[in-house]
Coordinates of C-alpha atoms (C1' of nucleotides) in Angstrom, one line a residue:
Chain A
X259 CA -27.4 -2.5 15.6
X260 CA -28.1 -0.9 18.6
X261 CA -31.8 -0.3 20.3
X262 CA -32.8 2.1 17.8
X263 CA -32.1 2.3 14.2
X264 CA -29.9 5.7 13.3
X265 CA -29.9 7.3 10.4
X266 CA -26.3 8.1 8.9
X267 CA -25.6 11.8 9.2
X268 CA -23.8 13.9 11.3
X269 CA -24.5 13.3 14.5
X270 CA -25.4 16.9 16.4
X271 CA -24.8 16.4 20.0
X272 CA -21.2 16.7 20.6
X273 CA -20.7 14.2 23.1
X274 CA -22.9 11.1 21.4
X275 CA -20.9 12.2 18.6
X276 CA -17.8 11.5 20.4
X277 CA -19.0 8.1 22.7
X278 CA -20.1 7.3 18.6
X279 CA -16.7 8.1 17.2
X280 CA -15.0 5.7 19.8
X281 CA -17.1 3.1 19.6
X282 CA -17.2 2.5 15.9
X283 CA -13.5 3.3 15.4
X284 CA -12.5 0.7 17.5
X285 CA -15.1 -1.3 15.3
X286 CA -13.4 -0.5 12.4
X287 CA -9.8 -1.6 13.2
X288 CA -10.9 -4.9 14.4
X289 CA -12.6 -5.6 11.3
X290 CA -9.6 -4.3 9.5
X291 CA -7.4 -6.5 11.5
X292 CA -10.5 -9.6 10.9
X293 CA -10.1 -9.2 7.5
X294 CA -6.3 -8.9 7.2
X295 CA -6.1 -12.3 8.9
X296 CA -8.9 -14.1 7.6
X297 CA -7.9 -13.3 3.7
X298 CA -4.4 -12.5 4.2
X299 CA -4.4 -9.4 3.0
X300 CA -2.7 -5.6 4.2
X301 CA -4.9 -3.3 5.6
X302 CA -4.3 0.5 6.7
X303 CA -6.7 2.6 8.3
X304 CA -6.4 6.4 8.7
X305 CA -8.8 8.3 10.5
X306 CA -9.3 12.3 11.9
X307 CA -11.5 12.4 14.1
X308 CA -13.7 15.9 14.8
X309 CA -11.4 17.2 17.3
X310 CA -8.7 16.8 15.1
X311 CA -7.0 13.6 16.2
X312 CA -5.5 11.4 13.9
X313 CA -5.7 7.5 14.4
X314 CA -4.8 4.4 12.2
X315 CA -3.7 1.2 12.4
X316 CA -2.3 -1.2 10.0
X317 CA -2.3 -5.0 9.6
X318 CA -1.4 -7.9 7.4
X319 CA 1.6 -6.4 5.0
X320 CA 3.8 -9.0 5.8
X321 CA 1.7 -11.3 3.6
X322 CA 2.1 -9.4 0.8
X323 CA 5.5 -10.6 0.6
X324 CA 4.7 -14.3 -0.1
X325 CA 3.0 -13.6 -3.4
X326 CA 5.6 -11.6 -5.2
X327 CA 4.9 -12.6 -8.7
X328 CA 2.1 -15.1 -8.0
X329 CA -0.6 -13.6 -10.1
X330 CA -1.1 -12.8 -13.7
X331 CA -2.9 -10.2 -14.6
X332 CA -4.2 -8.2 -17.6
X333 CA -2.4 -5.1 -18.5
X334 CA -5.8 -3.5 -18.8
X335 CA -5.9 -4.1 -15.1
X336 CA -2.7 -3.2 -14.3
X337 CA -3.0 0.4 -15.8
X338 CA -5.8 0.5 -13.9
X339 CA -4.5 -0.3 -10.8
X340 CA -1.3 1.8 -11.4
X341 CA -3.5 4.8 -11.6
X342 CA -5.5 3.6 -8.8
X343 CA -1.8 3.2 -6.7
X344 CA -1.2 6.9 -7.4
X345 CA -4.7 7.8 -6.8
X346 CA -4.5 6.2 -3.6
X347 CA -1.0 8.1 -2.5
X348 CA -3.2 11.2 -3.2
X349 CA -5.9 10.6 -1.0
X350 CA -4.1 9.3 2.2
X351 CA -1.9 12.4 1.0
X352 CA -4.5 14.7 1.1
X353 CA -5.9 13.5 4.5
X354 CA -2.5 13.8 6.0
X355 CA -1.9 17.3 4.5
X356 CA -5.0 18.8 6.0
X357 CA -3.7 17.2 9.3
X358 CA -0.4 18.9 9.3
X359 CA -2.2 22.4 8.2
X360 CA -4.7 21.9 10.8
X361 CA -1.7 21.2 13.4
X362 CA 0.5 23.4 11.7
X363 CA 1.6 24.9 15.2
X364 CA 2.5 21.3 17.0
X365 CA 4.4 19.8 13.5
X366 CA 6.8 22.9 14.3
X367 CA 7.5 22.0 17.7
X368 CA 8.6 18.6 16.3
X369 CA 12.2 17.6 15.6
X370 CA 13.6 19.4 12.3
X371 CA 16.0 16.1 11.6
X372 CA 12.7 13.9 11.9
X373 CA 10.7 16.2 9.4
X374 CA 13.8 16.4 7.3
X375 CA 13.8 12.4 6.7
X376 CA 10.4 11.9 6.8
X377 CA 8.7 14.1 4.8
X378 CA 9.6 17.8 4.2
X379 CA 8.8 19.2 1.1
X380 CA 11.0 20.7 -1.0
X381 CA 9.1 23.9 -1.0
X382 CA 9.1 23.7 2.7
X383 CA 12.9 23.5 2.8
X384 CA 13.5 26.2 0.5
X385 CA 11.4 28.4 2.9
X386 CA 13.6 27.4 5.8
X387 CA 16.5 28.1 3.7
X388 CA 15.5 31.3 2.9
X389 CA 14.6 32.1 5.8
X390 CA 18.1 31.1 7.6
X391 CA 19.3 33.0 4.8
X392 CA 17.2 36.0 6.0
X393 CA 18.3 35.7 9.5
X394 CA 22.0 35.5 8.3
X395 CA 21.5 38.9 6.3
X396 CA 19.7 40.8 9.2
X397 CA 22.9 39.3 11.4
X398 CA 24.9 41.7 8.8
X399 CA 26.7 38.5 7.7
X400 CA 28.3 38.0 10.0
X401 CA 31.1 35.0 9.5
X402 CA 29.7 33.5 13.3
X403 CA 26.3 33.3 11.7
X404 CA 26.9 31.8 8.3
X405 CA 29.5 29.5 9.9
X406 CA 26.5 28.1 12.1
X407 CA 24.0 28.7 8.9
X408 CA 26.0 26.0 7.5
X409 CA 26.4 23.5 10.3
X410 CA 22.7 23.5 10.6
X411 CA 22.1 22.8 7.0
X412 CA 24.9 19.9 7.1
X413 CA 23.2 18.3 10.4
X414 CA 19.7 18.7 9.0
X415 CA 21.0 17.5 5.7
X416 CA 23.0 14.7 6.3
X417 CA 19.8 12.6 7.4
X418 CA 17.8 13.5 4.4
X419 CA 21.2 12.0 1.7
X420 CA 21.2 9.1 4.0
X421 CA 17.4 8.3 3.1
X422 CA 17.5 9.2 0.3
X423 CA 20.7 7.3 -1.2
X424 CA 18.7 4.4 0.8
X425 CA 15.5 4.4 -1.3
X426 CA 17.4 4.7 -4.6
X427 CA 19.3 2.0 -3.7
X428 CA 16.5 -0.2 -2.3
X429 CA 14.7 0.9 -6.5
X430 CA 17.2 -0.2 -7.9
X431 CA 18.2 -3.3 -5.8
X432 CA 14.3 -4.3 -7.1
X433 CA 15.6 -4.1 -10.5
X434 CA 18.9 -6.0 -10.0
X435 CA 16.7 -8.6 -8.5
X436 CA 15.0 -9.2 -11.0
X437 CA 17.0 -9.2 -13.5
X438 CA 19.2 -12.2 -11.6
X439 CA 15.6 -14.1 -11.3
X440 CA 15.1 -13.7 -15.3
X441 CA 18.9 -14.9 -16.3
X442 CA 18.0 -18.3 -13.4
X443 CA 14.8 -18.8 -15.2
X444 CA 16.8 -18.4 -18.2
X445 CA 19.1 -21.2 -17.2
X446 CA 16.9 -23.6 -16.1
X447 CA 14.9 -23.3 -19.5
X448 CA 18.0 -23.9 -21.1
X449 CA 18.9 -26.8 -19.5
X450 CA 15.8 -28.2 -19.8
X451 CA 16.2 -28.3 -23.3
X452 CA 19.6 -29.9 -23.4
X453 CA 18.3 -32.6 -21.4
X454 CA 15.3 -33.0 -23.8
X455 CA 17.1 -33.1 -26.9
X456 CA 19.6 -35.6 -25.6
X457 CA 17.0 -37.8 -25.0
X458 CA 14.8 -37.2 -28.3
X459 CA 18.6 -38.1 -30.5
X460 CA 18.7 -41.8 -30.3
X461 CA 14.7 -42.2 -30.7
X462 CA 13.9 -40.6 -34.5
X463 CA 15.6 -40.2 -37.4
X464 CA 14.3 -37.7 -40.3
X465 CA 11.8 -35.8 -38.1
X466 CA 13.6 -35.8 -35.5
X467 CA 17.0 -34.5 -36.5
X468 CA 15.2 -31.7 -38.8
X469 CA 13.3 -30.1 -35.1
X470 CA 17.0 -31.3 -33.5
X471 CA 18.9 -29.1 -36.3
X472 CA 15.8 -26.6 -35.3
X473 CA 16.3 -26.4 -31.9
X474 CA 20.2 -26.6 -31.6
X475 CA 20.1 -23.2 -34.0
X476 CA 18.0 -21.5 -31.6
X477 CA 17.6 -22.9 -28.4
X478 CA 21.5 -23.5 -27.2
X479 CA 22.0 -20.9 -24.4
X480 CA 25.9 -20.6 -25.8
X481 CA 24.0 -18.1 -28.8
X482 CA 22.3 -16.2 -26.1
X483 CA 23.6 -12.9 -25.5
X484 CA 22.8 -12.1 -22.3
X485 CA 23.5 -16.0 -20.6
X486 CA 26.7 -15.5 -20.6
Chain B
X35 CA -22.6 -12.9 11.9
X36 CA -23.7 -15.9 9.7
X37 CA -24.5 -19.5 10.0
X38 CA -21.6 -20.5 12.0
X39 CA -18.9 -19.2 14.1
X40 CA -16.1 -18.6 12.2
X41 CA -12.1 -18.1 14.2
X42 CA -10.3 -15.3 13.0
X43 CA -7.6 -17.3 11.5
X44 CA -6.1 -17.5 7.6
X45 CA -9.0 -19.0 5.4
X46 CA -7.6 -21.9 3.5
X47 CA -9.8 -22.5 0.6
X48 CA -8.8 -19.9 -1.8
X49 CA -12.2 -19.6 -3.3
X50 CA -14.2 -19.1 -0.3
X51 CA -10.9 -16.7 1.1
X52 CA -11.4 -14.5 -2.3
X53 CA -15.5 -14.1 -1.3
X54 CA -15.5 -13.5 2.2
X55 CA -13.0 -11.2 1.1
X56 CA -15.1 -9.2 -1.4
X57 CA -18.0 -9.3 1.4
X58 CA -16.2 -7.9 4.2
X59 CA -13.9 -5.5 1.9
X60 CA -17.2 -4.1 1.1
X61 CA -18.6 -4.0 4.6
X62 CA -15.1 -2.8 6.0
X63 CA -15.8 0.8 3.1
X64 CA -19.9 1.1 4.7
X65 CA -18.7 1.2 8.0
X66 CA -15.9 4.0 7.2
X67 CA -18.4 5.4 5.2
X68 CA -20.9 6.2 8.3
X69 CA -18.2 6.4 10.7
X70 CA -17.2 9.5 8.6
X71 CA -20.6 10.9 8.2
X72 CA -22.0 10.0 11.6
X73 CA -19.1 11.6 13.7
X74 CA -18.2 14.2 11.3
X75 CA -14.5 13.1 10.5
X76 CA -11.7 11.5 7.8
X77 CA -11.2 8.3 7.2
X78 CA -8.8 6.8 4.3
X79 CA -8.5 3.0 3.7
X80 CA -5.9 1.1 1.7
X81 CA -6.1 -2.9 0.9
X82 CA -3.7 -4.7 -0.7
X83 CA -5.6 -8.6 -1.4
X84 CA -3.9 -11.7 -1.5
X85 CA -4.3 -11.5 -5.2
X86 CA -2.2 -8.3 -5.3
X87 CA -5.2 -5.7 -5.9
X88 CA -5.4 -2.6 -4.8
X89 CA -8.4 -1.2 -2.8
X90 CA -8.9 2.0 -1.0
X91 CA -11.2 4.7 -0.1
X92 CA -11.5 7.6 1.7
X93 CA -14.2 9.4 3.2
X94 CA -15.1 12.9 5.0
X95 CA -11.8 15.0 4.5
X96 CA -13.8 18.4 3.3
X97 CA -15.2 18.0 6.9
X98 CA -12.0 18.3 8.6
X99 CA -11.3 22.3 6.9
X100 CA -14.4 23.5 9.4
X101 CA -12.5 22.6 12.4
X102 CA -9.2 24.4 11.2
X103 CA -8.0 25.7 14.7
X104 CA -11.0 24.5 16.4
X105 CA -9.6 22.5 19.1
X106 CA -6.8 23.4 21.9
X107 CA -5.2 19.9 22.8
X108 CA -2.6 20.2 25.6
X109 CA 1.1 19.2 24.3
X110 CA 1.3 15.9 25.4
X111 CA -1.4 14.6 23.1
X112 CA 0.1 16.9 20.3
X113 CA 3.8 15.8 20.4
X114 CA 1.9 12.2 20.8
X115 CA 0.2 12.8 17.7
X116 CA 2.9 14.2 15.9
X117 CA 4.8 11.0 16.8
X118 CA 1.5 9.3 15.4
X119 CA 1.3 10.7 12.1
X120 CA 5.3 10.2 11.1
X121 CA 3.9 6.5 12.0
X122 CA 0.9 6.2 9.6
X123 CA 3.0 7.7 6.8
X124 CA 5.5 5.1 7.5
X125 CA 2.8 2.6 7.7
X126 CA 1.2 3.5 4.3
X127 CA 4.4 4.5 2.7
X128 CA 5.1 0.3 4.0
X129 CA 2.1 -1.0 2.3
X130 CA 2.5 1.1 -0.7
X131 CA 6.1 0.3 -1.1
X132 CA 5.4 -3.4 -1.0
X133 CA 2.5 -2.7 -3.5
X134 CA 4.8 -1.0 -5.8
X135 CA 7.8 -4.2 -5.8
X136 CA 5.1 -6.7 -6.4
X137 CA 3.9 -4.7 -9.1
X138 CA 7.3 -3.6 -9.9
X139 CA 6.5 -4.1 -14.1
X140 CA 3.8 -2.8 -14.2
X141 CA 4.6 0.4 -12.7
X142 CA 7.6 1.1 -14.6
X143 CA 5.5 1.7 -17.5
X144 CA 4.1 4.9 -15.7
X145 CA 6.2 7.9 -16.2
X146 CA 9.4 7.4 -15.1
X147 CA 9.9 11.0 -14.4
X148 CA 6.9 11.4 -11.6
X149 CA 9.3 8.5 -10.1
X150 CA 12.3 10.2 -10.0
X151 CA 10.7 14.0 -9.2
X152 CA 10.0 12.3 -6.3
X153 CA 13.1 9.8 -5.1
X154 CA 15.9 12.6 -6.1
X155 CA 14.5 15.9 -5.4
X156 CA 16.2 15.8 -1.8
X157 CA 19.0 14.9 -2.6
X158 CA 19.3 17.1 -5.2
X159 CA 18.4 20.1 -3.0
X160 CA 21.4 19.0 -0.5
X161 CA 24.2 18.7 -2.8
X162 CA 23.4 22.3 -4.2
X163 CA 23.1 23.4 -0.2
X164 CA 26.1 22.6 1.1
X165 CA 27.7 23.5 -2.2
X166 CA 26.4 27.2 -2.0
X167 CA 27.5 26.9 1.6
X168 CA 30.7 26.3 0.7
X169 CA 30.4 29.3 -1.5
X170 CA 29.6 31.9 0.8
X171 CA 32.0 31.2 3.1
X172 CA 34.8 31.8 0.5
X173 CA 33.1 34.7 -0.4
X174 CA 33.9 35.7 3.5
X175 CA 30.1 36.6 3.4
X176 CA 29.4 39.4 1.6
X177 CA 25.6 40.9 2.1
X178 CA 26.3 40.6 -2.1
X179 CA 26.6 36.7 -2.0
X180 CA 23.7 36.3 0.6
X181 CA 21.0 38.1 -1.9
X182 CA 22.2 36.2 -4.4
X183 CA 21.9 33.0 -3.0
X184 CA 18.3 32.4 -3.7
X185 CA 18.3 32.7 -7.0
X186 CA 21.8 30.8 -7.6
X187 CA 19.7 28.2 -5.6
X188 CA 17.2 27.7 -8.0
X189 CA 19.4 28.0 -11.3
X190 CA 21.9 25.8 -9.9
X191 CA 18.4 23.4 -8.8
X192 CA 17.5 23.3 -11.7
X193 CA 20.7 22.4 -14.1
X194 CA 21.8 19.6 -11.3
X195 CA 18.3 18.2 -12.1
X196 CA 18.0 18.1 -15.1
X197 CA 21.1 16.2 -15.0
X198 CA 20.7 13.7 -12.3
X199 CA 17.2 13.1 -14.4
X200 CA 19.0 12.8 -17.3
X201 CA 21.7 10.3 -15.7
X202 CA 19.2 8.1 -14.3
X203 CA 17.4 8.1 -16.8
X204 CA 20.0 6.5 -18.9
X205 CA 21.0 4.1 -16.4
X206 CA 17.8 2.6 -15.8
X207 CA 16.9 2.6 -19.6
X208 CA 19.8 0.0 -19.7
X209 CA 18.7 -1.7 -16.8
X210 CA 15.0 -2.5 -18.7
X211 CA 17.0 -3.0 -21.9
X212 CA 18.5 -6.0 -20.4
X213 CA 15.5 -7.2 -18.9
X214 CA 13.3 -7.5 -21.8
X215 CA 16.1 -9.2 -23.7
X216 CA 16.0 -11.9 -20.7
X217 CA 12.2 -11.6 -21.1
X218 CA 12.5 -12.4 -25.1
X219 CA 15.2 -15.2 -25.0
X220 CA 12.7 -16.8 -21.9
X221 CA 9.8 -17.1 -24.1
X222 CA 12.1 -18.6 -27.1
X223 CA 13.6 -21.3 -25.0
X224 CA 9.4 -21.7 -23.2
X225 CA 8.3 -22.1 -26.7
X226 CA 11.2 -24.6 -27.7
X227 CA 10.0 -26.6 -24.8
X228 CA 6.8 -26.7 -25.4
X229 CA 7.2 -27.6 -28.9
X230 CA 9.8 -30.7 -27.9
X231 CA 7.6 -31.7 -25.6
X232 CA 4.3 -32.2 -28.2
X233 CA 6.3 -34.0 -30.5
X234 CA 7.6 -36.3 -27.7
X235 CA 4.4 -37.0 -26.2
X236 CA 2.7 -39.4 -29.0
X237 CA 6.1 -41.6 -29.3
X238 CA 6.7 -43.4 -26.2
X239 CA 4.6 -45.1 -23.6
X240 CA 5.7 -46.1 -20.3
X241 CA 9.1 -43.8 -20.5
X242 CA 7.3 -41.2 -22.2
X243 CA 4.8 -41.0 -19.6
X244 CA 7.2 -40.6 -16.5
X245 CA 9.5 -38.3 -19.0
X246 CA 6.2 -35.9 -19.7
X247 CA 5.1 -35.6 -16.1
X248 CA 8.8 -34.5 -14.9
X249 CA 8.6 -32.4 -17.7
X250 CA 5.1 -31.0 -16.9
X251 CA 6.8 -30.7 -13.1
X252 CA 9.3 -28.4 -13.9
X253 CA 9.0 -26.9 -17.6
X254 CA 5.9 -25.3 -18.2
X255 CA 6.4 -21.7 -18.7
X256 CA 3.3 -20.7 -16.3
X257 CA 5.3 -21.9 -13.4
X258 CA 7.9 -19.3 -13.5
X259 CA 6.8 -16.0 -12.0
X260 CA 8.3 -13.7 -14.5
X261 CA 7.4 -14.8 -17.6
X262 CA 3.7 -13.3 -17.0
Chain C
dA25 C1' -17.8 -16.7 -11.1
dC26 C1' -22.0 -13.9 -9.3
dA27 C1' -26.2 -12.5 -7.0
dA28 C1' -30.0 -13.4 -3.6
dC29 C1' -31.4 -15.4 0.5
dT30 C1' -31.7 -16.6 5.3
dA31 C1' -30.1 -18.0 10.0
dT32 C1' -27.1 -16.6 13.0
dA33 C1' -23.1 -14.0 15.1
dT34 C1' -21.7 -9.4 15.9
dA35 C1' -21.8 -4.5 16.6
dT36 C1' -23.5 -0.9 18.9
dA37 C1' -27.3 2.8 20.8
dA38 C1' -29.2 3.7 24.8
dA39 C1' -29.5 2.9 29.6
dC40 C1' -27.3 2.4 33.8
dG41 C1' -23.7 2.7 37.5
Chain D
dT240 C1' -16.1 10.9 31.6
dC241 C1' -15.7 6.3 31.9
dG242 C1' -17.0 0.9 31.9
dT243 C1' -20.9 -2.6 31.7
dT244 C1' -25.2 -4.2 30.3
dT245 C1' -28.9 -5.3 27.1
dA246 C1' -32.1 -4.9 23.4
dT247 C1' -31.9 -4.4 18.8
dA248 C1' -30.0 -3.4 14.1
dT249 C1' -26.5 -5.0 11.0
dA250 C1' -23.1 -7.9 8.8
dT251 C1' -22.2 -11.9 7.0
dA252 C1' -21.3 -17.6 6.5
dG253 C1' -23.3 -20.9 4.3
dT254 C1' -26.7 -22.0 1.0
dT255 C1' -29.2 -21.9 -3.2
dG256 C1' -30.3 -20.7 -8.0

DNA sequence: ACAACTATATATAAACG
DNA sequence: TCGTTTATATATAGTTG
């Protein structure tokens, strides 16, 4: 692709490596964003380069949205690709992780509130705890010192309920959903049996009013637990 | 890069969307692939397909661990990055949360309790902060209460839990209780109406013709997303 | 649906400014 | 260290089996 043919390993000189880097990372993201258009489709890129910067981009995830429920697929598939979903979470975790270790010094510098909501761990918190708690101690307890001890923790806090009440909420606003789709479907399947049968009455006689009896023991959405 | 020029623009057969798809999916992985070898850095890819599959790969993070405190980048760039990296989490955590609704039935057959681990842990942590908080300060501070607090931390961690599991646990086991008795009472009334509607086909003629298409419009079971 | 095959469009390595 | 150019390698659209 070029005016010699390279073989793919490292590259040794530091700066090719670099101009390299560039070039082909900006390839990458526009056939990231190609693809997310041309098969509607999300796409997220992460990428660390040598000297330790991080890039990515991300396209297409509003498409997703459109085909909520549109596909049927095997279970066998789905286990798979639930394994594959947490498998997945891993490996962009595990990139990341190395990240923040590798800039452990400039992720300290950054906002505690923003680390808070976005992604302290709870280890990490506990250290910061402890050590507030070890500062307090050293202080000789001092009232001042706890009373500010416990401000921080409120202001740092606060941010991480308010997420976190949100995501619960958003899981199980995904279930209420649902359910309300089922009990609709429900209703128009119903109906659609009323109207059927009122129609089938006047046309058969034997046959008909044995799958009629059939139906009205079953099918009427009055004997339906949850319908009503 | 074929026979014709092609415009970056949503393919519309759905055949030839699925294959270019496959193709470039696969090209998209090579060229991450080399771009990790070749310039000696990570690279992590997630796809979500119009179908709803999930594809990703990584590449190259065991490279990154060399370079551990390789590279001094002045604070700009650093605070720019940090920005950056609280952005591709979102971005992922975006892709991966829309992954997880569509596939919202799937994934509550994996273990319920990774789920929760992970959505109550910070909340969790805050109630028992401010609550020890609370305690100290009554205990007008005493070096006593301070040593103590670690460990109360982590007893008291664990019992609110193991409760807030336990809670939610029950609550959503309701929640999916309901919905697969929706689920059951859909595929009686789908199978009521499928039945109705073979014995009504072979009676009528020019009614019964008009009658089966409306019905084959708006009945069929396949047609409604959550019976799959 | 899936693989193999070209003809052609694109990406990019090296050169240059 | 950049951007631009150009010769060439690669990716892939359409085709065929």
């Amino acid at each position: 692709m070029g005016r010699r043919k390279v073989e793919i390993k490292r590259i040794e000189s530091k700066s090719s490596r670099q101009v390299t880097f560039c070039k082909r990372r900006n390839g990458l993201i526009e056939k990231a964003r190609q693809l997310s258009v041309l098969c509607e489709s999300s796409v997220a890129i992460l990428m660390v380069s040598s000297t330790g910067k991080l890039y990515t981009s991300s396209y297409g995830d509003r498409f997703v949205e459109k085909l909520w429920g549109s596909n049927a697929i095997d279970q066998e598939t789905l286990d798979w690709n639930g394994c594959h979903l947490f498998y997945a979470i891993f490996c962009m975790e595990k990139i990341i992780k190395r990240y923040e270790i590798q800039h452990a010094d400039e992720l300290k510098n950054l906002d505690l509130e923003e680390k808070f909501r976005k992604y302290l761990s709870y280890k990490e918190l506990v250290d910061i705890v402890q050590c507030k708690c070890e500062e307090a101690k050293v202080d000789d307890a001092s009232v001042e010192s706890l009373n500010s001890l416990e401000e921080q923790f409120k202001a740092a806090l606060s941010v991480t309920r308010a997420r976190k009440t949100q995501l619960m909420m958003e899981f199980l606003k995904n279930l209420e959903e649902k359910e309300k789709l089922l009990r609709e479907e429900n209703q128009i399947l119903a109906s659609q049996l009323t109207k059927m049968e009122k129609k089938r009455l006047p046309e058969t006689e034997g046959e008909g009013a044995m799958s009629s009896e059939n139906s009205s023991r079953n099918s009427p959405p009055e004997t339906l637990p949850l319908l009503k």
